[in-house]
Amino acid sequence: MRVLRAGALSLRWEPRAAAVCGVLAAAAIGAAVLVVGSGEFPISPPDVVRAVLGQGDRATGFIVTALRLPRAVTGLLAGLALGLSGAIFQSVSRNPLGSPDLIGFTTGSATGALLQILVFGGGAAAITAGSVAGAVLTALAVYLVAYRRGGGVHGVRLVLIGVAAAAMLEALNSYLITRADLREAYEAAFWLTGSLNGRDWDQAVPLALALAVLLPAALLLARPLGMGELGDDAAQALGVPVQRTRALLIAAGVGLAAAATAAAGPVPFVALAAPQLARRLTRRPGPQLLPAALTGAALLACGDLISLHLPVAVPVGVVTGVLGGVYLAWLLSTTGRKGTT
């Protein structure tokens, strides 16, 4: 760790963490550039960059900025939001499985969207609003059930109740699809997979605004979040208002997950894997919020790139689901070996 001082101000920073963030940002942006250049009309990376800067020809500029760039930007921002949300929830719950897609928040978001698609027949704006409302209402219900007067909300209880809520909401989602006609069921199933196909600035801009508010708020709470991993008693002894800080962090994490799900659908496993990969890359304890966010962006951008180059076109959620399943099996196997040694 190094400390930079300028008069009364000081800034602590980790050279390795800073290098990891730089590499992750470069990987995410590089994958996004390749995504923009992929398609029936291939565009080389230099031409993509020139078109983004407004220096290319008109046809290339239209394809890049109007048709393909919104998809890549939405993928990057959704990955940032999911990685950051996963880091928050894994730190709050002190559990590597405590990600929003396993404890019901993205499932609730999907339920809200499905109700708009299958019951109310809402358009794109209504589906987005329903997705956000579903995540918020699910998180509020889980928080209230997990809350205990005098003891607040503990991480293990939050995870267990969230998993139960996810199971009930999954059953509701399946019921809604079975009751729908074929066209609506196909649309709902496609949305539930998690996809960046057809994304435009209508999805990217609201997600960017949400990140502009919630990312700085989460980073400001990084220090008390790290102290919270020491345990409630130790954190309170260090002057951290544990329950208030936890409530604010949960609100930020839910907002990030809801915004990402509204923009790209419930893309699986990015929020689960990104924080753990970030910790292994930085080799630092505690919540690595910014590295986790950048890891999420790189994972989703790379997953989207893979989906575009497979022999059969598949949504990005299928790719991240396969990769995430392999990662989850590895995580559980290594955890089991460590527990027996």
mmCIF file of C-alpha atoms in Angstrom:
data_model
loop_
_atom_site.group_PDB
_atom_site.id
_atom_site.type_symbol
_atom_site.label_atom_id
_atom_site.label_comp_id
_atom_site.label_asym_id
_atom_site.label_seq_id
_atom_site.Cartn_x
_atom_site.Cartn_y
_atom_site.Cartn_z
ATOM 1 C CA MET A 1 0.000 0.000 0.000
ATOM 2 C CA ARG A 2 1.223 3.494 -0.815
ATOM 3 C CA VAL A 3 0.075 6.833 0.533
ATOM 4 C CA LEU A 4 0.133 10.004 -1.557
ATOM 5 C CA ARG A 5 0.104 13.229 0.461
ATOM 6 C CA ALA A 6 -0.691 16.761 -0.670
ATOM 7 C CA GLY A 7 -0.788 19.084 2.306
ATOM 8 C CA ALA A 8 -3.548 17.969 4.653
ATOM 9 C CA LEU A 9 -4.935 15.489 2.109
ATOM 10 C CA SER A 10 -3.775 11.904 1.711
ATOM 11 C CA LEU A 11 -4.728 9.116 -0.679
ATOM 12 C CA ARG A 12 -4.059 5.435 -0.098
ATOM 13 C CA TRP A 13 -3.759 3.197 -3.114
ATOM 14 C CA GLU A 14 -2.570 -0.302 -3.978
ATOM 15 C CA PRO A 15 -0.216 -0.567 -6.973
ATOM 16 C CA ARG A 16 -1.365 -4.123 -7.745
ATOM 17 C CA ALA A 17 -5.054 -3.236 -7.454
ATOM 18 C CA ALA A 18 -4.530 -0.186 -9.668
ATOM 19 C CA ALA A 19 -2.751 -2.322 -12.276
ATOM 20 C CA VAL A 20 -5.521 -4.938 -12.153
ATOM 21 C CA CYS A 21 -8.158 -2.235 -12.647
ATOM 22 C CA GLY A 22 -6.243 -0.895 -15.639
ATOM 23 C CA VAL A 23 -5.968 -4.335 -17.255
ATOM 24 C CA LEU A 24 -9.638 -5.119 -16.601
ATOM 25 C CA ALA A 25 -10.762 -1.783 -18.040
ATOM 26 C CA ALA A 26 -8.624 -2.355 -21.136
ATOM 27 C CA ALA A 27 -10.008 -5.894 -21.542
ATOM 28 C CA ALA A 28 -13.609 -4.691 -21.184
ATOM 29 C CA ILE A 29 -13.177 -1.838 -23.664
ATOM 30 C CA GLY A 30 -11.259 -4.048 -26.089
ATOM 31 C CA ALA A 31 -13.993 -6.692 -26.024
ATOM 32 C CA ALA A 32 -16.630 -3.975 -26.528
ATOM 33 C CA VAL A 33 -14.765 -2.651 -29.575
ATOM 34 C CA LEU A 34 -14.676 -6.161 -31.037
ATOM 35 C CA VAL A 35 -18.405 -6.542 -30.314
ATOM 36 C CA VAL A 36 -19.118 -3.335 -32.237
ATOM 37 C CA GLY A 37 -17.039 -4.589 -35.141
ATOM 38 C CA SER A 38 -18.793 -7.973 -35.285
ATOM 39 C CA GLY A 39 -21.753 -8.728 -37.520
ATOM 40 C CA GLU A 40 -22.767 -9.287 -41.122
ATOM 41 C CA PHE A 41 -20.767 -6.182 -42.034
ATOM 42 C CA PRO A 42 -17.427 -6.639 -40.170
ATOM 43 C CA ILE A 43 -15.599 -3.495 -39.111
ATOM 44 C CA SER A 44 -11.978 -3.450 -38.020
ATOM 45 C CA PRO A 45 -11.128 -2.106 -34.536
ATOM 46 C CA PRO A 46 -9.334 0.998 -35.898
ATOM 47 C CA ASP A 47 -12.370 1.837 -38.021
ATOM 48 C CA VAL A 48 -14.637 1.344 -34.982
ATOM 49 C CA VAL A 49 -12.551 3.783 -32.959
ATOM 50 C CA ARG A 50 -12.527 6.331 -35.791
ATOM 51 C CA ALA A 51 -16.300 6.032 -36.188
ATOM 52 C CA VAL A 52 -16.854 6.564 -32.442
ATOM 53 C CA LEU A 53 -14.662 9.673 -32.636
ATOM 54 C CA GLY A 54 -16.662 10.921 -35.636
ATOM 55 C CA GLN A 55 -13.820 10.493 -38.119
ATOM 56 C CA GLY A 56 -15.076 7.597 -40.242
ATOM 57 C CA ASP A 57 -17.261 7.550 -43.349
ATOM 58 C CA ARG A 58 -21.000 8.092 -42.999
ATOM 59 C CA ALA A 59 -22.093 4.461 -43.559
ATOM 60 C CA THR A 60 -19.628 3.052 -41.042
ATOM 61 C CA GLY A 61 -20.481 5.792 -38.578
ATOM 62 C CA PHE A 62 -24.188 4.973 -38.792
ATOM 63 C CA ILE A 63 -23.631 1.241 -38.286
ATOM 64 C CA VAL A 64 -21.320 1.833 -35.333
ATOM 65 C CA THR A 65 -23.000 4.653 -33.436
ATOM 66 C CA ALA A 66 -26.660 3.974 -34.188
ATOM 67 C CA LEU A 67 -26.865 0.193 -34.485
ATOM 68 C CA ARG A 68 -24.047 -1.491 -32.566
ATOM 69 C CA LEU A 69 -22.563 0.915 -30.027
ATOM 70 C CA PRO A 70 -25.684 0.991 -27.788
ATOM 71 C CA ARG A 71 -25.480 -2.793 -27.400
ATOM 72 C CA ALA A 72 -21.809 -2.675 -26.399
ATOM 73 C CA VAL A 73 -22.324 0.247 -24.004
ATOM 74 C CA THR A 74 -25.314 -1.474 -22.388
ATOM 75 C CA GLY A 75 -23.222 -4.612 -21.909
ATOM 76 C CA LEU A 76 -20.376 -2.699 -20.291
ATOM 77 C CA LEU A 77 -22.656 -0.751 -17.963
ATOM 78 C CA ALA A 78 -24.742 -3.799 -17.029
ATOM 79 C CA GLY A 79 -21.566 -5.725 -16.234
ATOM 80 C CA LEU A 80 -20.313 -2.856 -14.075
ATOM 81 C CA ALA A 81 -23.596 -2.736 -12.173
ATOM 82 C CA LEU A 82 -23.816 -6.500 -11.673
ATOM 83 C CA GLY A 83 -20.197 -6.851 -10.551
ATOM 84 C CA LEU A 84 -20.561 -4.019 -8.054
ATOM 85 C CA SER A 85 -23.900 -5.311 -6.782
ATOM 86 C CA GLY A 86 -22.455 -8.789 -6.300
ATOM 87 C CA ALA A 87 -19.490 -7.407 -4.356
ATOM 88 C CA ILE A 88 -21.822 -5.476 -2.058
ATOM 89 C CA PHE A 89 -24.078 -8.430 -1.285
ATOM 90 C CA GLN A 90 -21.243 -10.918 -0.843
ATOM 91 C CA SER A 91 -19.583 -8.554 1.614
ATOM 92 C CA VAL A 92 -22.796 -7.741 3.502
ATOM 93 C CA SER A 93 -23.712 -11.420 3.809
ATOM 94 C CA ARG A 94 -20.084 -12.523 4.285
ATOM 95 C CA ASN A 95 -20.927 -15.374 1.908
ATOM 96 C CA PRO A 96 -19.443 -16.010 -1.583
ATOM 97 C CA LEU A 97 -22.886 -17.209 -2.730
ATOM 98 C CA GLY A 98 -24.626 -14.018 -1.602
ATOM 99 C CA SER A 99 -25.203 -12.512 -5.045
ATOM 100 C CA PRO A 100 -28.433 -10.827 -6.209
ATOM 101 C CA ASP A 101 -29.208 -13.544 -8.757
ATOM 102 C CA LEU A 102 -29.151 -16.264 -6.085
ATOM 103 C CA ILE A 103 -30.976 -14.442 -3.288
ATOM 104 C CA GLY A 104 -34.005 -13.465 -5.301
ATOM 105 C CA PHE A 105 -33.536 -9.840 -6.299
ATOM 106 C CA THR A 106 -33.010 -10.388 -10.026
ATOM 107 C CA THR A 107 -35.717 -13.082 -9.923
ATOM 108 C CA GLY A 108 -38.105 -10.498 -8.482
ATOM 109 C CA SER A 109 -37.022 -8.119 -11.213
ATOM 110 C CA ALA A 110 -37.872 -10.791 -13.781
ATOM 111 C CA THR A 111 -41.284 -11.315 -12.164
ATOM 112 C CA GLY A 112 -42.089 -7.623 -12.506
ATOM 113 C CA ALA A 113 -41.100 -7.673 -16.157
ATOM 114 C CA LEU A 114 -43.086 -10.853 -16.850
ATOM 115 C CA LEU A 115 -46.210 -9.349 -15.334
ATOM 116 C CA GLN A 116 -45.897 -6.441 -17.755
ATOM 117 C CA ILE A 117 -45.227 -8.710 -20.741
ATOM 118 C CA LEU A 118 -47.795 -11.425 -20.063
ATOM 119 C CA VAL A 119 -50.518 -9.838 -17.936
ATOM 120 C CA PHE A 120 -50.644 -6.102 -18.600
ATOM 121 C CA GLY A 121 -49.257 -6.080 -22.135
ATOM 122 C CA GLY A 122 -46.919 -3.170 -21.423
ATOM 123 C CA GLY A 123 -44.370 -1.724 -23.816
ATOM 124 C CA ALA A 124 -40.615 -1.319 -23.370
ATOM 125 C CA ALA A 125 -40.912 1.489 -20.813
ATOM 126 C CA ALA A 126 -43.499 -0.435 -18.787
ATOM 127 C CA ILE A 127 -41.339 -3.567 -18.835
ATOM 128 C CA THR A 128 -38.376 -1.567 -17.550
ATOM 129 C CA ALA A 129 -40.471 0.010 -14.804
ATOM 130 C CA GLY A 130 -41.936 -3.375 -13.853
ATOM 131 C CA SER A 131 -38.467 -4.907 -13.688
ATOM 132 C CA VAL A 132 -37.181 -2.217 -11.332
ATOM 133 C CA ALA A 133 -40.329 -2.336 -9.195
ATOM 134 C CA GLY A 134 -40.112 -6.134 -8.923
ATOM 135 C CA ALA A 135 -36.539 -6.019 -7.667
ATOM 136 C CA VAL A 136 -37.256 -3.236 -5.175
ATOM 137 C CA LEU A 137 -40.387 -4.902 -3.772
ATOM 138 C CA THR A 138 -38.625 -8.270 -3.489
ATOM 139 C CA ALA A 139 -35.675 -6.717 -1.682
ATOM 140 C CA LEU A 140 -37.992 -4.840 0.671
ATOM 141 C CA ALA A 141 -39.930 -8.012 1.493
ATOM 142 C CA VAL A 142 -36.741 -10.036 2.086
ATOM 143 C CA TYR A 143 -35.261 -7.285 4.241
ATOM 144 C CA LEU A 144 -38.400 -6.961 6.380
ATOM 145 C CA VAL A 145 -38.678 -10.718 6.899
ATOM 146 C CA ALA A 146 -34.964 -10.983 7.736
ATOM 147 C CA TYR A 147 -35.069 -8.015 10.114
ATOM 148 C CA ARG A 148 -35.132 -8.724 13.835
ATOM 149 C CA ARG A 149 -35.866 -5.997 16.367
ATOM 150 C CA GLY A 150 -32.733 -5.218 18.347
ATOM 151 C CA GLY A 151 -30.551 -7.407 16.143
ATOM 152 C CA GLY A 152 -31.148 -5.889 12.733
ATOM 153 C CA VAL A 153 -30.388 -7.934 9.617
ATOM 154 C CA HIS A 154 -27.649 -10.560 9.630
ATOM 155 C CA GLY A 155 -26.012 -11.801 6.465
ATOM 156 C CA VAL A 156 -26.767 -15.530 6.786
ATOM 157 C CA ARG A 157 -30.445 -14.894 7.503
ATOM 158 C CA LEU A 158 -30.650 -12.502 4.540
ATOM 159 C CA VAL A 159 -29.202 -15.139 2.195
ATOM 160 C CA LEU A 160 -31.447 -17.952 3.421
ATOM 161 C CA ILE A 161 -34.624 -15.898 3.141
ATOM 162 C CA GLY A 162 -33.500 -14.559 -0.232
ATOM 163 C CA VAL A 163 -32.969 -18.086 -1.579
ATOM 164 C CA ALA A 164 -36.449 -19.059 -0.390
ATOM 165 C CA ALA A 165 -37.933 -15.967 -2.035
ATOM 166 C CA ALA A 166 -36.092 -16.777 -5.273
ATOM 167 C CA ALA A 167 -37.550 -20.293 -5.302
ATOM 168 C CA MET A 168 -41.116 -18.995 -4.851
ATOM 169 C CA LEU A 169 -40.664 -16.321 -7.503
ATOM 170 C CA GLU A 170 -39.187 -18.849 -9.958
ATOM 171 C CA ALA A 171 -42.315 -20.952 -9.501
ATOM 172 C CA LEU A 172 -44.495 -17.896 -10.152
ATOM 173 C CA ASN A 173 -42.502 -17.036 -13.259
ATOM 174 C CA SER A 174 -42.908 -20.564 -14.612
ATOM 175 C CA TYR A 175 -46.646 -20.427 -13.965
ATOM 176 C CA LEU A 176 -46.967 -17.114 -15.795
ATOM 177 C CA ILE A 177 -45.191 -18.529 -18.854
ATOM 178 C CA THR A 178 -47.319 -21.687 -18.938
ATOM 179 C CA ARG A 179 -50.492 -19.559 -18.904
ATOM 180 C CA ALA A 180 -49.382 -17.344 -21.800
ATOM 181 C CA ASP A 181 -49.939 -17.851 -25.507
ATOM 182 C CA LEU A 182 -47.065 -19.011 -27.685
ATOM 183 C CA ARG A 183 -45.892 -15.597 -28.907
ATOM 184 C CA GLU A 184 -45.919 -14.013 -25.464
ATOM 185 C CA ALA A 185 -44.295 -17.079 -23.906
ATOM 186 C CA TYR A 186 -41.476 -16.899 -26.459
ATOM 187 C CA GLU A 187 -40.941 -13.191 -25.761
ATOM 188 C CA ALA A 188 -40.923 -13.803 -22.010
ATOM 189 C CA ALA A 189 -38.550 -16.783 -22.238
ATOM 190 C CA PHE A 190 -36.168 -14.797 -24.423
ATOM 191 C CA TRP A 191 -36.172 -11.895 -21.939
ATOM 192 C CA LEU A 192 -35.587 -14.281 -19.007
ATOM 193 C CA THR A 193 -32.461 -15.658 -20.677
ATOM 194 C CA GLY A 194 -30.673 -12.315 -20.531
ATOM 195 C CA SER A 195 -29.827 -10.743 -23.865
ATOM 196 C CA LEU A 196 -28.232 -7.660 -25.394
ATOM 197 C CA ASN A 197 -29.874 -8.137 -28.791
ATOM 198 C CA GLY A 198 -31.726 -5.061 -29.991
ATOM 199 C CA ARG A 199 -30.521 -2.844 -27.166
ATOM 200 C CA ASP A 200 -30.405 0.872 -27.963
ATOM 201 C CA TRP A 201 -29.840 4.131 -26.138
ATOM 202 C CA ASP A 202 -33.244 3.828 -24.437
ATOM 203 C CA GLN A 203 -31.707 1.081 -22.287
ATOM 204 C CA ALA A 204 -28.162 2.430 -22.046
ATOM 205 C CA VAL A 205 -28.952 5.984 -20.898
ATOM 206 C CA PRO A 206 -31.129 5.121 -17.838
ATOM 207 C CA LEU A 207 -28.546 2.530 -16.785
ATOM 208 C CA ALA A 208 -25.767 5.119 -17.089
ATOM 209 C CA LEU A 209 -27.761 7.574 -14.953
ATOM 210 C CA ALA A 210 -28.329 4.911 -12.292
ATOM 211 C CA LEU A 211 -24.619 4.116 -12.209
ATOM 212 C CA ALA A 212 -23.733 7.819 -12.005
ATOM 213 C CA VAL A 213 -25.652 7.981 -8.716
ATOM 214 C CA LEU A 214 -25.111 4.534 -7.193
ATOM 215 C CA LEU A 215 -21.454 3.880 -8.088
ATOM 216 C CA PRO A 216 -20.062 6.883 -6.131
ATOM 217 C CA ALA A 217 -22.445 6.130 -3.250
ATOM 218 C CA ALA A 218 -21.195 2.537 -3.037
ATOM 219 C CA LEU A 219 -17.535 3.573 -3.219
ATOM 220 C CA LEU A 220 -18.062 6.084 -0.410
ATOM 221 C CA LEU A 221 -19.378 3.244 1.751
ATOM 222 C CA ALA A 222 -16.479 0.904 0.895
ATOM 223 C CA ARG A 223 -14.568 1.567 4.137
ATOM 224 C CA PRO A 224 -17.464 0.844 6.542
ATOM 225 C CA LEU A 225 -18.372 -2.115 4.324
ATOM 226 C CA GLY A 226 -14.895 -3.549 4.842
ATOM 227 C CA MET A 227 -15.122 -2.985 8.588
ATOM 228 C CA GLY A 228 -18.448 -4.807 8.596
ATOM 229 C CA GLU A 229 -16.679 -7.969 7.417
ATOM 230 C CA LEU A 230 -14.921 -8.039 10.805
ATOM 231 C CA GLY A 231 -18.285 -8.683 12.461
ATOM 232 C CA ASP A 232 -21.009 -6.437 13.828
ATOM 233 C CA ASP A 233 -19.465 -6.045 17.275
ATOM 234 C CA ALA A 234 -16.027 -5.140 15.928
ATOM 235 C CA ALA A 235 -17.499 -2.712 13.391
ATOM 236 C CA GLN A 236 -19.593 -0.979 16.054
ATOM 237 C CA ALA A 237 -16.528 -0.702 18.279
ATOM 238 C CA LEU A 238 -14.783 1.095 15.395
ATOM 239 C CA GLY A 239 -17.640 3.586 15.166
ATOM 240 C CA VAL A 240 -19.543 2.125 12.191
ATOM 241 C CA PRO A 241 -23.365 2.405 12.392
ATOM 242 C CA VAL A 242 -23.796 -1.180 11.256
ATOM 243 C CA GLN A 243 -27.516 -1.441 10.563
ATOM 244 C CA ARG A 244 -27.828 1.952 8.892
ATOM 245 C CA THR A 245 -24.783 1.290 6.723
ATOM 246 C CA ARG A 246 -26.078 -2.176 5.831
ATOM 247 C CA ALA A 247 -29.468 -0.777 4.840
ATOM 248 C CA LEU A 248 -27.839 1.848 2.612
ATOM 249 C CA LEU A 249 -25.599 -0.749 0.988
ATOM 250 C CA ILE A 250 -28.499 -3.111 0.362
ATOM 251 C CA ALA A 251 -30.449 -0.258 -1.212
ATOM 252 C CA ALA A 252 -27.493 0.577 -3.486
ATOM 253 C CA GLY A 253 -26.964 -3.077 -4.406
ATOM 254 C CA VAL A 254 -30.636 -3.592 -5.206
ATOM 255 C CA GLY A 255 -30.704 -0.433 -7.319
ATOM 256 C CA LEU A 256 -27.675 -1.586 -9.303
ATOM 257 C CA ALA A 257 -29.077 -5.086 -9.872
ATOM 258 C CA ALA A 258 -32.486 -3.706 -10.817
ATOM 259 C CA ALA A 259 -31.041 -1.216 -13.307
ATOM 260 C CA ALA A 260 -28.857 -3.877 -14.936
ATOM 261 C CA THR A 261 -31.714 -6.382 -15.147
ATOM 262 C CA ALA A 262 -34.072 -3.796 -16.593
ATOM 263 C CA ALA A 263 -31.535 -3.036 -19.333
ATOM 264 C CA ALA A 264 -30.224 -6.508 -20.212
ATOM 265 C CA GLY A 265 -32.528 -9.002 -18.529
ATOM 266 C CA PRO A 266 -31.487 -11.326 -15.684
ATOM 267 C CA VAL A 267 -27.991 -12.167 -16.968
ATOM 268 C CA PRO A 268 -26.836 -14.992 -14.671
ATOM 269 C CA PHE A 269 -23.657 -15.502 -12.670
ATOM 270 C CA VAL A 270 -21.830 -12.243 -13.474
ATOM 271 C CA ALA A 271 -22.676 -10.847 -10.044
ATOM 272 C CA LEU A 272 -21.637 -14.147 -8.452
ATOM 273 C CA ALA A 273 -18.289 -14.628 -10.153
ATOM 274 C CA ALA A 274 -16.963 -11.081 -10.578
ATOM 275 C CA PRO A 275 -16.284 -10.268 -6.873
ATOM 276 C CA GLN A 276 -14.469 -13.555 -6.255
ATOM 277 C CA LEU A 277 -12.357 -13.199 -9.385
ATOM 278 C CA ALA A 278 -11.516 -9.612 -8.402
ATOM 279 C CA ARG A 279 -10.305 -10.712 -4.961
ATOM 280 C CA ARG A 280 -8.096 -13.360 -6.515
ATOM 281 C CA LEU A 281 -6.655 -10.913 -9.022
ATOM 282 C CA THR A 282 -5.928 -8.158 -6.494
ATOM 283 C CA ARG A 283 -4.903 -10.602 -3.735
ATOM 284 C CA ARG A 284 -6.443 -8.263 -1.208
ATOM 285 C CA PRO A 285 -8.989 -9.028 1.528
ATOM 286 C CA GLY A 286 -12.152 -7.025 1.936
ATOM 287 C CA PRO A 287 -14.684 -5.821 -0.630
ATOM 288 C CA GLN A 288 -12.869 -4.934 -3.849
ATOM 289 C CA LEU A 289 -15.701 -2.829 -5.227
ATOM 290 C CA LEU A 290 -14.072 -1.128 -8.194
ATOM 291 C CA PRO A 291 -12.126 -4.223 -9.345
ATOM 292 C CA ALA A 292 -15.326 -6.282 -9.006
ATOM 293 C CA ALA A 293 -17.262 -3.769 -11.106
ATOM 294 C CA LEU A 294 -14.607 -3.785 -13.832
ATOM 295 C CA THR A 295 -14.423 -7.592 -13.711
ATOM 296 C CA GLY A 296 -18.178 -7.702 -14.257
ATOM 297 C CA ALA A 297 -17.880 -5.375 -17.244
ATOM 298 C CA ALA A 298 -15.093 -7.499 -18.747
ATOM 299 C CA LEU A 299 -17.019 -10.752 -18.165
ATOM 300 C CA LEU A 300 -20.214 -9.506 -19.775
ATOM 301 C CA ALA A 301 -18.413 -7.876 -22.712
ATOM 302 C CA CYS A 302 -16.382 -11.041 -23.343
ATOM 303 C CA GLY A 303 -19.512 -13.178 -22.984
ATOM 304 C CA ASP A 304 -21.284 -11.025 -25.551
ATOM 305 C CA LEU A 305 -18.311 -11.341 -27.913
ATOM 306 C CA ILE A 306 -18.368 -15.128 -27.561
ATOM 307 C CA SER A 307 -22.124 -15.245 -28.200
ATOM 308 C CA LEU A 308 -21.672 -13.317 -31.459
ATOM 309 C CA HIS A 309 -19.056 -15.736 -32.792
ATOM 310 C CA LEU A 310 -20.680 -19.061 -31.932
ATOM 311 C CA PRO A 311 -21.927 -21.183 -34.868
ATOM 312 C CA VAL A 312 -25.480 -20.721 -33.584
ATOM 313 C CA ALA A 313 -26.581 -17.322 -32.297
ATOM 314 C CA VAL A 314 -27.378 -17.471 -28.586
ATOM 315 C CA PRO A 315 -28.172 -14.765 -26.025
ATOM 316 C CA VAL A 316 -25.338 -13.615 -23.798
ATOM 317 C CA GLY A 317 -27.145 -15.054 -20.763
ATOM 318 C CA VAL A 318 -26.601 -18.565 -22.117
ATOM 319 C CA VAL A 319 -22.850 -17.966 -22.356
ATOM 320 C CA THR A 320 -22.546 -16.451 -18.883
ATOM 321 C CA GLY A 321 -24.760 -19.238 -17.510
ATOM 322 C CA VAL A 322 -22.450 -21.934 -18.862
ATOM 323 C CA LEU A 323 -19.306 -20.143 -17.697
ATOM 324 C CA GLY A 324 -20.902 -19.370 -14.347
ATOM 325 C CA GLY A 325 -21.967 -22.971 -13.834
ATOM 326 C CA VAL A 326 -18.391 -24.140 -14.378
ATOM 327 C CA TYR A 327 -17.151 -21.447 -11.988
ATOM 328 C CA LEU A 328 -19.735 -22.351 -9.330
ATOM 329 C CA ALA A 329 -18.781 -26.031 -9.508
ATOM 330 C CA TRP A 330 -15.123 -25.080 -9.128
ATOM 331 C CA LEU A 331 -15.881 -22.748 -6.216
ATOM 332 C CA LEU A 332 -17.882 -25.390 -4.360
ATOM 333 C CA SER A 333 -15.262 -28.073 -4.972
ATOM 334 C CA THR A 334 -12.395 -25.909 -3.728
ATOM 335 C CA THR A 335 -14.428 -24.793 -0.719
ATOM 336 C CA GLY A 336 -15.189 -28.433 0.097
ATOM 337 C CA ARG A 337 -11.523 -29.406 -0.127
ATOM 338 C CA LYS A 338 -10.505 -26.548 2.121
ATOM 339 C CA GLY A 339 -13.174 -27.526 4.627
ATOM 340 C CA THR A 340 -11.833 -31.060 4.854
ATOM 341 C CA THR A 341 -8.175 -30.155 5.231
#
